[in-house]
Short mmCIF file of C-alpha atoms in Angstrom, two decimals:
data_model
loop_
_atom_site.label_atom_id
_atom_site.label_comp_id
_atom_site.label_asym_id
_atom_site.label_seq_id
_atom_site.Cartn_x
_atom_site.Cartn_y
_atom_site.Cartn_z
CA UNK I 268 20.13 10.62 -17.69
CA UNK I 269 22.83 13.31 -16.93
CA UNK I 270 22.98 15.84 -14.07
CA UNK I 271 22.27 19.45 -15.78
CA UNK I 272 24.21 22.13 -14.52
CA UNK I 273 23.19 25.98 -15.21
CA UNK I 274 25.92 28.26 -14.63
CA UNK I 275 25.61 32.11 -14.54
CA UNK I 276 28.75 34.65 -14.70
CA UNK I 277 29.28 37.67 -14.19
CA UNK I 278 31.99 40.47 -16.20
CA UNK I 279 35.11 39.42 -15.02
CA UNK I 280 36.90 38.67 -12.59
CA UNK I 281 34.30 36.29 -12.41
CA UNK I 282 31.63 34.45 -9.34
CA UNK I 283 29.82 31.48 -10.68
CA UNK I 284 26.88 30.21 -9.19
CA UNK I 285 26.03 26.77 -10.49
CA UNK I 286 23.27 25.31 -9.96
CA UNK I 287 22.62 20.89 -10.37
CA UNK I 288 19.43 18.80 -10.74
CA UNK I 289 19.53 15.08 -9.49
CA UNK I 290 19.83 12.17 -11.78
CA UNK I 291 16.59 11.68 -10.71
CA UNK I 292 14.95 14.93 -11.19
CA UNK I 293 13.78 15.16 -7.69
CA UNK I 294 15.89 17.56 -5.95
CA UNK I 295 18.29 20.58 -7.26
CA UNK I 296 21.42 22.06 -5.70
CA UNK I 297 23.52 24.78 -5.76
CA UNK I 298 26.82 25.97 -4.72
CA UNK I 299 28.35 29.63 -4.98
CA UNK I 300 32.08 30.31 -5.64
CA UNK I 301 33.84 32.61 -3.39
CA UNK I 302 34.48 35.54 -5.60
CA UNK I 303 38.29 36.72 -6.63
CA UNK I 304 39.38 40.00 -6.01
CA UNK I 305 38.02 42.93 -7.67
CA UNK I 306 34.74 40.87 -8.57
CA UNK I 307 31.26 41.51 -6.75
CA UNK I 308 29.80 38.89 -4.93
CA UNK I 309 26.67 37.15 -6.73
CA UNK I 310 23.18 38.52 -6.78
CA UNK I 311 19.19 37.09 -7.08
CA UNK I 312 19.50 37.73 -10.49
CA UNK I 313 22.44 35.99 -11.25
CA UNK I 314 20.70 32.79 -9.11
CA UNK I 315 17.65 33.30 -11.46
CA UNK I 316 19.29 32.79 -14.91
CA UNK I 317 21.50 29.81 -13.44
CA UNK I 318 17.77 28.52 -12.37
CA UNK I 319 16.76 28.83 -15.84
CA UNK I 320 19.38 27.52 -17.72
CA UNK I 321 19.11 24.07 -16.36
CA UNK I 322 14.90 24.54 -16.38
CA UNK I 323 14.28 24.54 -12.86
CA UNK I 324 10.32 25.59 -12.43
CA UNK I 325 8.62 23.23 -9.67
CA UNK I 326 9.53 23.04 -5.58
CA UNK I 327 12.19 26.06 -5.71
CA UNK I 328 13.30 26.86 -2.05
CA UNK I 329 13.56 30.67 -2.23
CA UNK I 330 14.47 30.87 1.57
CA UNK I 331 17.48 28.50 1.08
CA UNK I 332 18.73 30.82 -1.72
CA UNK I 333 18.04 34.14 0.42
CA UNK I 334 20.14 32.29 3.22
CA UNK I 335 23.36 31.04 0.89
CA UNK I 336 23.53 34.73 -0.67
CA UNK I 337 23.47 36.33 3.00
CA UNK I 338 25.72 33.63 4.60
CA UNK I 339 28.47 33.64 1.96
CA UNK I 340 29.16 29.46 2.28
CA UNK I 341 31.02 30.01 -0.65
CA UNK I 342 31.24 26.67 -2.39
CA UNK I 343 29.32 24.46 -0.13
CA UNK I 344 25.92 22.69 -2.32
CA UNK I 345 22.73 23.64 -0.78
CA UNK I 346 19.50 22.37 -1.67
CA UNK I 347 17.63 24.94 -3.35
CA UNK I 348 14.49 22.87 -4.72
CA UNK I 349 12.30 19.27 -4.05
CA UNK I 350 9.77 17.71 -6.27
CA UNK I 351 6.59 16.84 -4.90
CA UNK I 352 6.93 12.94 -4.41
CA UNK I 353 4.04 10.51 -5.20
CA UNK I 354 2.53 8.72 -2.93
CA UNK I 355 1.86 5.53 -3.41
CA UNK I 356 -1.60 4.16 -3.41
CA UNK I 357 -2.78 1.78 -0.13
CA UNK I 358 -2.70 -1.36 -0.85
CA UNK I 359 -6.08 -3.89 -0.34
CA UNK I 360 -6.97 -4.69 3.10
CA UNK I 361 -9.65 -7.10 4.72
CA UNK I 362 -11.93 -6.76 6.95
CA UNK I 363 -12.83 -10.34 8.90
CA UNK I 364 -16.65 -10.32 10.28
CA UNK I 365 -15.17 -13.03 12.64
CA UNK I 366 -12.21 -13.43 14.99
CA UNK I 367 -9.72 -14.09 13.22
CA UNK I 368 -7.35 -14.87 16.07
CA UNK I 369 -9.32 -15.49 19.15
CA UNK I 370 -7.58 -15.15 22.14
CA UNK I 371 -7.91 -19.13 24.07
CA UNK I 372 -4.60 -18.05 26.78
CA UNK I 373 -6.16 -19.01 30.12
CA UNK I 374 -7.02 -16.81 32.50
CA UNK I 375 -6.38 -16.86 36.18
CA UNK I 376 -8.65 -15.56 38.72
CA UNK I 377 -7.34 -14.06 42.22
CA UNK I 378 -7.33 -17.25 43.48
CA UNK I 379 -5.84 -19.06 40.51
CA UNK I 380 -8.26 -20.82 39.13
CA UNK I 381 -8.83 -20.89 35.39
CA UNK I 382 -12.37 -21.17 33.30
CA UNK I 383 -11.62 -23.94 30.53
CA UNK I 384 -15.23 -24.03 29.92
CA UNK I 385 -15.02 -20.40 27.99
CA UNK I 386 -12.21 -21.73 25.95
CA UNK I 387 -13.35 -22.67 22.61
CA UNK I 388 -11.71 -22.34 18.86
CA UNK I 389 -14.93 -23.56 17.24
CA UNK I 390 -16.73 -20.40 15.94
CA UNK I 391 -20.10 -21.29 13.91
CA UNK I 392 -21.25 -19.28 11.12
CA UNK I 393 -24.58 -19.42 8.45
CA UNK I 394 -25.10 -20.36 4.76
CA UNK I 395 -25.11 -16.84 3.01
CA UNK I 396 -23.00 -15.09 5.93
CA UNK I 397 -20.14 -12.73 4.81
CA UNK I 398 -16.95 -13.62 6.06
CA UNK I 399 -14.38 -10.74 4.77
CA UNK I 400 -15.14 -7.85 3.49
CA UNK I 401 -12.19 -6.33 1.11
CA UNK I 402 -11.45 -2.66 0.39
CA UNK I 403 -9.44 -2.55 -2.75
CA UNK I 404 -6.02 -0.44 -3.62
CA UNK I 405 -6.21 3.14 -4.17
CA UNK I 406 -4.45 4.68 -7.04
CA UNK I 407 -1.78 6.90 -5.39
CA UNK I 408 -1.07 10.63 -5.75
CA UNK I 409 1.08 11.32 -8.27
CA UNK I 410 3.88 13.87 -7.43
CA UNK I 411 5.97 16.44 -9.85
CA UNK I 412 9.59 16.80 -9.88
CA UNK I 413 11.90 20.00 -9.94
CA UNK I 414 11.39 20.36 -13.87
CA UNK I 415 7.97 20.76 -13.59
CA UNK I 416 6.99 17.38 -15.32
CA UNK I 417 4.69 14.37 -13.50
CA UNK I 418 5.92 11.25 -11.29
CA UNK I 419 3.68 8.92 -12.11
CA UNK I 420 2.55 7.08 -7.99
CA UNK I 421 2.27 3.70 -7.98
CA UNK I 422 -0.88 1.82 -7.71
CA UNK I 423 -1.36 0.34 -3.92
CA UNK I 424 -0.83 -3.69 -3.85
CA UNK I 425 -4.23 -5.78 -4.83
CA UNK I 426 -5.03 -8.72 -2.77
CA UNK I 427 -7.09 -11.42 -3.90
CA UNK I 428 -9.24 -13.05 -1.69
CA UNK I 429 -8.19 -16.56 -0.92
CA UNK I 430 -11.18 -18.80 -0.63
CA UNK I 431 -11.47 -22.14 1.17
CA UNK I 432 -14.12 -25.05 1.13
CA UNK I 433 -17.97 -24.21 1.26
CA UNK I 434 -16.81 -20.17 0.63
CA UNK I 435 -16.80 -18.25 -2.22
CA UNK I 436 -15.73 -14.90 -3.40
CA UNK I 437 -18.95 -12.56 -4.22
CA UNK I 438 -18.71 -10.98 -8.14
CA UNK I 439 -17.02 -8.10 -7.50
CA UNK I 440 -14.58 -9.96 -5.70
CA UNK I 441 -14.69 -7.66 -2.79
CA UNK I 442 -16.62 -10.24 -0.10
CA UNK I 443 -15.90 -14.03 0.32
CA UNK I 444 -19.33 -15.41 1.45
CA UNK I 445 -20.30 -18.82 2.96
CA UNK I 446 -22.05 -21.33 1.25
CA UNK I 447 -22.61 -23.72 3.92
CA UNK I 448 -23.17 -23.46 8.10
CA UNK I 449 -20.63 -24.91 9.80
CA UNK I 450 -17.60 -23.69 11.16
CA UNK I 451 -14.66 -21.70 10.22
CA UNK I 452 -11.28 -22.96 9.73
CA UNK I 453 -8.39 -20.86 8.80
CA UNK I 454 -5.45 -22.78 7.09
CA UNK I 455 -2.41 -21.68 5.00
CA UNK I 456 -4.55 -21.62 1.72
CA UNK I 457 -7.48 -19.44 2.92
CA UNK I 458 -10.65 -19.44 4.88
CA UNK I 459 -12.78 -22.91 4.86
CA UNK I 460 -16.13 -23.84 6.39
CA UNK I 461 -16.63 -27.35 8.10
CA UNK I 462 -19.09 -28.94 9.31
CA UNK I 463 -19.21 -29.85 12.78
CA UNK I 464 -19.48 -33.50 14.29
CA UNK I 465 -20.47 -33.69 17.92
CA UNK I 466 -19.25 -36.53 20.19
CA UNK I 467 -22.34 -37.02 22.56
CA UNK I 468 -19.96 -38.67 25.29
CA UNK I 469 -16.24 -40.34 25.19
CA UNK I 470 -14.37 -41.75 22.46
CA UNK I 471 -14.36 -45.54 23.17
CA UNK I 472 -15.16 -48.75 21.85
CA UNK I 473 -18.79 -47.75 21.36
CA UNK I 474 -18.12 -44.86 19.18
CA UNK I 475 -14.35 -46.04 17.33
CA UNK I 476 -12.11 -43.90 15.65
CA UNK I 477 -12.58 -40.73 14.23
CA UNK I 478 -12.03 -39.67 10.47
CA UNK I 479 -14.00 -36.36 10.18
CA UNK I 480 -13.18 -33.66 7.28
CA UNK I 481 -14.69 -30.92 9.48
CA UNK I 482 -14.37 -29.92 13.24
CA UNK I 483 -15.53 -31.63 16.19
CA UNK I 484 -16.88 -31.47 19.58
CA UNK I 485 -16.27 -34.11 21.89
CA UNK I 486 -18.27 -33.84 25.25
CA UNK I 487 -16.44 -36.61 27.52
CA UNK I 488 -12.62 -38.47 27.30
CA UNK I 489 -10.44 -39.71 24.15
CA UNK I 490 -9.80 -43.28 25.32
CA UNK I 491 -5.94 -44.81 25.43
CA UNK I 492 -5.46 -46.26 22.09
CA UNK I 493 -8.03 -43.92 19.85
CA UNK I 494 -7.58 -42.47 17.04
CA UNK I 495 -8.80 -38.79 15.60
CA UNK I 496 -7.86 -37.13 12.08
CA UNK I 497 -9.78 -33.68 12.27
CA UNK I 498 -9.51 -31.43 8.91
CA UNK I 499 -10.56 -28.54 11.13
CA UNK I 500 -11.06 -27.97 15.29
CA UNK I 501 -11.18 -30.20 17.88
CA UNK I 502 -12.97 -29.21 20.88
CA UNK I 503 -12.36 -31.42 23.55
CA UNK I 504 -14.38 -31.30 27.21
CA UNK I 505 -12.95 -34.05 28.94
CA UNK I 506 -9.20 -35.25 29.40
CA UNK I 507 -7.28 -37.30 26.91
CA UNK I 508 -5.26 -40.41 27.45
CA UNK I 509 -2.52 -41.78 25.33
CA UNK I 510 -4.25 -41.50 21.83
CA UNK I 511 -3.28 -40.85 18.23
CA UNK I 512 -5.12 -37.09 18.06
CA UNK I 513 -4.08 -35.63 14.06
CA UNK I 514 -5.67 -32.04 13.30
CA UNK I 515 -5.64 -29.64 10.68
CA UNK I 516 -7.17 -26.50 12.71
CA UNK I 517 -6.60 -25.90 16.61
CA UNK I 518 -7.12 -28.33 19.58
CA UNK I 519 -8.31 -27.73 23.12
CA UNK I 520 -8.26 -30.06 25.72
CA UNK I 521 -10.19 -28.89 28.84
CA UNK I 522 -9.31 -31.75 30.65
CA UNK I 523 -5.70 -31.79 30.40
CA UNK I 524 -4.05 -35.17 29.21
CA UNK I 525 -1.80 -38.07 31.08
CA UNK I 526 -0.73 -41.42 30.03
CA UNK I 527 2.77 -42.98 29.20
CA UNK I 528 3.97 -41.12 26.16
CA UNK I 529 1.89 -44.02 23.97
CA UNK I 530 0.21 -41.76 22.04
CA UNK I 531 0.88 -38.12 20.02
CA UNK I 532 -1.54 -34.75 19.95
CA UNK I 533 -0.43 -33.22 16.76
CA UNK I 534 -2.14 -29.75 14.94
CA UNK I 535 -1.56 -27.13 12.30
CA UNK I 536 -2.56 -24.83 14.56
CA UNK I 537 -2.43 -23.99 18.08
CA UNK I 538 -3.08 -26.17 20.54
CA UNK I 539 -4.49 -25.14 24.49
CA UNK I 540 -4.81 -27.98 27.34
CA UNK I 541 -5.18 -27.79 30.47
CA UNK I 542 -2.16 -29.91 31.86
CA UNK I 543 -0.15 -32.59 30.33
CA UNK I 544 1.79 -35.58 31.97
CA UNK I 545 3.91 -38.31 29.38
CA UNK I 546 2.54 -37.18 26.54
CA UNK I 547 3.95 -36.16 23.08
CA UNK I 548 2.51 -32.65 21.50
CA UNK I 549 3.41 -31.09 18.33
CA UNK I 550 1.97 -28.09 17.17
CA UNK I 551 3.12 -26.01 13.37
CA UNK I 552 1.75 -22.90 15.66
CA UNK I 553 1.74 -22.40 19.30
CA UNK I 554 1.22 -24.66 22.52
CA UNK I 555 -0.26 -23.01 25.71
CA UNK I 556 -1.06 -25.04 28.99
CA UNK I 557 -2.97 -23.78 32.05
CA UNK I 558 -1.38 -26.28 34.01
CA UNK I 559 2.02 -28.25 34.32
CA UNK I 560 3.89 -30.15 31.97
CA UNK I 561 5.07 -33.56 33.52
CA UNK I 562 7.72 -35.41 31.99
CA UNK I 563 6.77 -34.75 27.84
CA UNK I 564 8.39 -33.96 24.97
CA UNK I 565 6.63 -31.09 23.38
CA UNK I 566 7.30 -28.96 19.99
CA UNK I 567 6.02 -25.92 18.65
CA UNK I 568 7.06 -23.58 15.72
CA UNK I 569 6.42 -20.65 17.69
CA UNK I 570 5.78 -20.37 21.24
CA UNK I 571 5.14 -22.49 24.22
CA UNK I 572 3.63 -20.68 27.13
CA UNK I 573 3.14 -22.36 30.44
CA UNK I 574 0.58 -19.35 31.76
CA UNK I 575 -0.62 -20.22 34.96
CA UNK I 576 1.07 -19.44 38.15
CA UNK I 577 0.92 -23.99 38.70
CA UNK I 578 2.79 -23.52 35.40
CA UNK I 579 5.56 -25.91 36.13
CA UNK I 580 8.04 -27.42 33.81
CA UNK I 581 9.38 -31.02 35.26
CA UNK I 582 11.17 -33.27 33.04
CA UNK I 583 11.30 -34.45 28.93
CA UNK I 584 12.22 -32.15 26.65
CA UNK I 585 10.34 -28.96 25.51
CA UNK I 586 11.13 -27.48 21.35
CA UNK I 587 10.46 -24.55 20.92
CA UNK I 588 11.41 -21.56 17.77
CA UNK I 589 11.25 -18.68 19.08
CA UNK I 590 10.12 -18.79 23.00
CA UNK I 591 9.48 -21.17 26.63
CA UNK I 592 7.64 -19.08 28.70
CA UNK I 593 6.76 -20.67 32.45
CA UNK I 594 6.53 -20.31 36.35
CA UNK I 595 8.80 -23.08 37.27
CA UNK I 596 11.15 -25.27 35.31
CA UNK I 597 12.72 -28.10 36.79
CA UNK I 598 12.05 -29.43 40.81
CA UNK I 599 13.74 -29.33 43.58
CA UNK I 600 14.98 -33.48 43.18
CA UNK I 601 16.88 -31.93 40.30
CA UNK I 602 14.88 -33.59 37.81
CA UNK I 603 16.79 -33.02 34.20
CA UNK I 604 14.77 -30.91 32.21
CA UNK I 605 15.57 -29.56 28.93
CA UNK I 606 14.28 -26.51 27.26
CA UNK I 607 14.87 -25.69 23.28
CA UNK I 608 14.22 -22.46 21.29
CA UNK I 609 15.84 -21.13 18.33
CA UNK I 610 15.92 -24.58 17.29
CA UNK I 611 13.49 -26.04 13.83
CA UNK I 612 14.63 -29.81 13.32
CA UNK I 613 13.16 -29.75 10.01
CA UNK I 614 14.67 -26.28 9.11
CA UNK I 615 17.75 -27.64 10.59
CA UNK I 616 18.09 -30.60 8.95
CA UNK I 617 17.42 -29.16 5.90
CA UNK I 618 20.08 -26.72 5.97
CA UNK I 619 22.51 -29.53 7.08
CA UNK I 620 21.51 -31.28 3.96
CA UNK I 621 21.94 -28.42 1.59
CA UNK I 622 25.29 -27.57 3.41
CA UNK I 623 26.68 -31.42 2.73
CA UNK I 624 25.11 -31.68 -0.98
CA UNK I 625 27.53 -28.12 -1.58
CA UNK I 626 30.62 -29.68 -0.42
CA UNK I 627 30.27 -32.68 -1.98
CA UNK I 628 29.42 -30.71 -5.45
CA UNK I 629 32.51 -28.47 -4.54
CA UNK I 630 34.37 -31.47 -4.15
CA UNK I 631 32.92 -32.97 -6.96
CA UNK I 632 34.36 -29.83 -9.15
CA UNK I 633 37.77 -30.52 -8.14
CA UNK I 634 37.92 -34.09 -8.95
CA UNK I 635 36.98 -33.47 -12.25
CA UNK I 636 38.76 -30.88 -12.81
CA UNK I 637 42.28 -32.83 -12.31
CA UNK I 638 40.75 -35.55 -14.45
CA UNK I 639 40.26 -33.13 -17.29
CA UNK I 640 43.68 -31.56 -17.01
CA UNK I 641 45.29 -35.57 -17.19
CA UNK I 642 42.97 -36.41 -20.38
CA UNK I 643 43.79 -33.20 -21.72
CA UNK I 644 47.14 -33.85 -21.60
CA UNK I 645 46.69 -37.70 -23.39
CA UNK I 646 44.60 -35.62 -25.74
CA UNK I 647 47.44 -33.14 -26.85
CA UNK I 648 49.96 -36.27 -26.86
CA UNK I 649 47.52 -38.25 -29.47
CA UNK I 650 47.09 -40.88 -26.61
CA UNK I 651 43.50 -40.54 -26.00
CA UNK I 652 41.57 -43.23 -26.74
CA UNK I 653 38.02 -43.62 -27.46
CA UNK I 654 36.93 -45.23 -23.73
CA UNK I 655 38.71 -42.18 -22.32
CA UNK I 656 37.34 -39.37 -25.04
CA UNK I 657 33.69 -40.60 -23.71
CA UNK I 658 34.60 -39.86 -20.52
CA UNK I 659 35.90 -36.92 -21.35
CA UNK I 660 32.99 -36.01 -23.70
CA UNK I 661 31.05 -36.71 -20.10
CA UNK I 662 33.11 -34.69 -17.87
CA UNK I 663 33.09 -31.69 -19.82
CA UNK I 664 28.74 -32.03 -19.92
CA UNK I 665 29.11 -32.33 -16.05
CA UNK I 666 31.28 -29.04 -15.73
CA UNK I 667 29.15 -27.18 -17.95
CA UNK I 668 26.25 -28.01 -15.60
CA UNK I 669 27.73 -27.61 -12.05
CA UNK I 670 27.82 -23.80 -12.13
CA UNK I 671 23.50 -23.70 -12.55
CA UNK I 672 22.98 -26.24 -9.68
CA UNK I 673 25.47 -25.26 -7.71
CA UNK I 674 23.99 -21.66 -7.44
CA UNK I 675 20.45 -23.43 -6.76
CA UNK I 676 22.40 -25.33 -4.14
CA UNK I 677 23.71 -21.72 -2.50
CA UNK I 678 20.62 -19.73 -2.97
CA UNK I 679 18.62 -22.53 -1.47
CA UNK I 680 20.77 -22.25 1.96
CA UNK I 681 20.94 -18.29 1.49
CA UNK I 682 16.92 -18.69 2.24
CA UNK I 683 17.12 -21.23 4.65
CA UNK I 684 19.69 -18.86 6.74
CA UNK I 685 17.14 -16.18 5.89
CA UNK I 686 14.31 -18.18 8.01
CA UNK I 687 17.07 -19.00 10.70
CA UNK I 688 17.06 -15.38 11.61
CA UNK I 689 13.86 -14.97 12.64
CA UNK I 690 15.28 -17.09 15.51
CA UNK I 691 17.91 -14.18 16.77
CA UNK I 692 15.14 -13.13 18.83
CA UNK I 693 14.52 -15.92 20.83
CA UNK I 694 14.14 -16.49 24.72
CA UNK I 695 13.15 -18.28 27.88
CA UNK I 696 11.37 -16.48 30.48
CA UNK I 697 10.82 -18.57 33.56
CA UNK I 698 8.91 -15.90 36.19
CA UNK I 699 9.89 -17.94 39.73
CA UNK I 700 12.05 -20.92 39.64
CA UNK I 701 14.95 -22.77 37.77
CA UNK I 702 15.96 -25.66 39.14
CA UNK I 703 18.95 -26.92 39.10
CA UNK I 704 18.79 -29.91 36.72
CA UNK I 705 17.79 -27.24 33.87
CA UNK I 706 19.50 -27.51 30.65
CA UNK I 707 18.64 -24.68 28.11
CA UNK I 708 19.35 -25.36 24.63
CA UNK I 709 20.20 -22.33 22.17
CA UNK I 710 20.27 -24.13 18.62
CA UNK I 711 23.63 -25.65 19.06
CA UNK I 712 24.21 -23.51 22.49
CA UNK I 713 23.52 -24.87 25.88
CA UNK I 714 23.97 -24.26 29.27
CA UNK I 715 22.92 -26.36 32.13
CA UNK I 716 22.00 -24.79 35.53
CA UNK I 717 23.80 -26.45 38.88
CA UNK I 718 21.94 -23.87 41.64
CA UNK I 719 19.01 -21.81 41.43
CA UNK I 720 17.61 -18.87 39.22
CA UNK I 721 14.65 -16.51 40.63
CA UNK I 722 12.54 -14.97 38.07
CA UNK I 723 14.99 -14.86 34.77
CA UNK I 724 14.84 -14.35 31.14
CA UNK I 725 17.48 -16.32 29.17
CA UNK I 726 19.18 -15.14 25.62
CA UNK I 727 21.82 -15.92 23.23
CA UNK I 728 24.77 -13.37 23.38
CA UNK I 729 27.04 -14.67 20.57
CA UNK I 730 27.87 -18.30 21.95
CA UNK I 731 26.65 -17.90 25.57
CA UNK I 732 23.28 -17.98 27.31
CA UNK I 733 22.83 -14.88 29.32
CA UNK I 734 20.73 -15.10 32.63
CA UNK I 735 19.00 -11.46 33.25
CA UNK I 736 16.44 -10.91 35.47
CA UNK I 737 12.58 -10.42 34.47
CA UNK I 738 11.14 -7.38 35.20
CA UNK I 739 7.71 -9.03 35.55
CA UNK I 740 6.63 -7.60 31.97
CA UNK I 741 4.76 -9.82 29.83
CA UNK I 742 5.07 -8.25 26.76
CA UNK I 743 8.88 -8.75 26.63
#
């Protein structure tokens, strides 16, 4: 659509007040032309018919116009109208009857103990109980622009329900509703129920490996050499040794976890233990410990907090994307320590992958593209024979194709640098001690610590680690 322009004149010499609506019919401007000698200087009226010339009704500013006539800005566009803009409608939201992400950090009394007994993922619901409650999109207000005509508002974002096993979405489709009593498990595909197996005791050689599709409880140890696939919680009272622990929900340990790195804890979820010595813990979500980490090699998507004020560091190798947080990392006998963040070895690898597979196709391009121009050539001399026009024939299929994958190739890495930012953010906050002994690991930047930090947080500046000191405030 064109910009309208009204103009108005008066009996020469002339003054010209034009007035111009917006491509997009939501705002009108106008500018006044300094008047030649002998003419008079525009009036309301001559505002007016410019106004209705280009059908200006709806939003008209008449202070703005009072001001440009007194102020003589002679040429200079002021905005002399707005539409009323829609609104757009809410979108759906949800209401969870449960918590949906209970709060299992550690706390420290005065004295600096912590209650692990309180600590629990597991939370139990009944056959018929609602789980979320959804309120749906509203339409929106529509709005009007300057020529009097309707914006249609868009309609605020629906949002189905996403249901799990043992749930199901009422008839309306405005509640998702249990159909079993169990517990709840929230994974990447909605909200399940499971049942829950209790362990009346250890995991040994009377009870055997565990294979449950729900959560479970155990109420004493997981022996060295066990192993437990959980499809929701785990819930463990005692310690754990070195033992093959694979879960689809959350894990906590109460009783902390030691052997000689024989073993691997591993969860879609978070995981919270008490302490941790030679062990190997992965987590797609977040690790927290209560205690120390001795000498393990721990990953974690997200975070890894060592809360407590005995929240020591000391030796192996700690991943994590986007933050370390601790008391103490490192000891005073200079053990080597290293501590990761901004760093996904499966994102990483993945984008090292994509970044090989595009030079190799970009290499690939110009290899074939000097064998073309030399069978070209036989071609236009009559010397081509058939062997070569196949390959030729070929050649020409493969250049015809590169351009489609190697776009897939470069919009695949364009997301995959996409996800890498969410790592520009990331830190290490250590609130007493680094040792030295410390090496901190930005992605491909590192820097390794030779005398002692007090109470630091650590960042990448463009290819350094900065040391600045923490101001004590957890919420940085």
């Amino acid at each position: 659509m064109s910009t309208k322009t009204g103009t108005s004149t008066q009996s020469a010499p002339t003054t010209i007040v034009r007035v111009v609506i917006a491509k997009d019919t939501m705002t009108a401007m106008m500018a006044i032309s300094k008047p030649p000698p002998g003419a008079s200087e525009a009036t309301m009226d001559d505002v007016k018919k410019a106004i209705e010339r280009v059908g200006l009704v709806h939003g008209i500013d008449q202070e703005a116009i009072e001001r440009a006539l007194v102020k003589r800005e002679w040429d200079t566009p002021v905005r002399i109208a707005e539409g009323t803009r829609p609104v757009k409608g809410k979108d759906a939201t949800f209401e969870y009857t449960f918590e949906k992400e209970r709060d299992n950090t550690p706390k420290e009394d005065d004295n600096g103990h912590i209650d692990y007994r309180s600590l629990s993922f597991i939370q139990n619901v009944k056959e018929g109980q609602v789980l979320i409650k959804k309120t749906p999109p509203t339409e929106g207000d529509d709005g009007t622009n300057v020529k009097g005509n309707p914006v249609k508002a868009a309609k605020g974002r629906d949002l189905p329900i996403q249901s799990g096993k043992n749930t199901k979405v009422s008839e309306d489709g405005l509640s998702l509703i249990a159909t079993a009593s169990g517990s709840i498990v929230l994974t990447r595909d909605g909200i399940s129920v499971n049942d829950v197996t209790a362990i009346r005791g250890d995991i040994d050689m009377r009870v055997g490996n565990i294979d449950c599709a729900g959560s479970v409880t155990v109420d004493g140890q997981i022996k060295t050499g066990f192993h437990v696939n959980v499809g929701g919680n785990l819930d463990v009272r005692g310690s754990v040794e070195d033992c093959y622990i694979d879960c689809q929900g959350n894990i906590i340990i109460k009783g902390g976890c030691f052997g000689k790195g024989e073993g691997r804890i591993k969860a879609q979820g978070d995981i919270v233990l008490k302490f941790a010595e030679g062990q190997v813990i992965e987590s797609e979500s977040s690790v927290t410990v209560g205690g120390q980490l001795l000498n393990c090699h721990v990953t974690a998507k997200e975070r890894i907090d060592v809360c407590g004020r005995k929240g020591f560091i000391i030796g192996g190798a700690i991943h994590a994307g986007k933050e370390i947080r601790a008391s103490v990392a490192g000891s005073d006998t200079g053990t080597t320590t290293n501590l990761y963040v901004a760093y996904d070895a499966e994102l990483m690898s993945e984008y090292e992958h994509i970044t090989q597979e595009i030079t190799r196709v970009q290499a690939d391009i110009e290899r074939v593209k000097k064998t073309l121009y030399s069978l070209y050539r036989l071609q236009t001399d009559g010397k081509l024979d058939d062997s070569k026009a196949a390959i030729l024939k070929k050649l020409e299929e493969f250049q015809a194709s590169v351009p489609e994958a190697l776009k897939s190739l470069e919009e695949t890495k364009a997301s995959l640098e996409e996800r890498m930012k969410e790592f520009d953010d990331a830190q290490i906050i250590i609130k007493d001690t680094i040792f030295p002994g410390v090496v901190v690991h930005f992605g491909p930047v590192y820097r390794e610590f030779t005398d002692i930090q007090k109470s630091c947080k650590l960042t990448l500046e463009g290819n350094r680690v900065m040391v600045s000191a923490w101001n004590g405030d957890d919420s940085d």
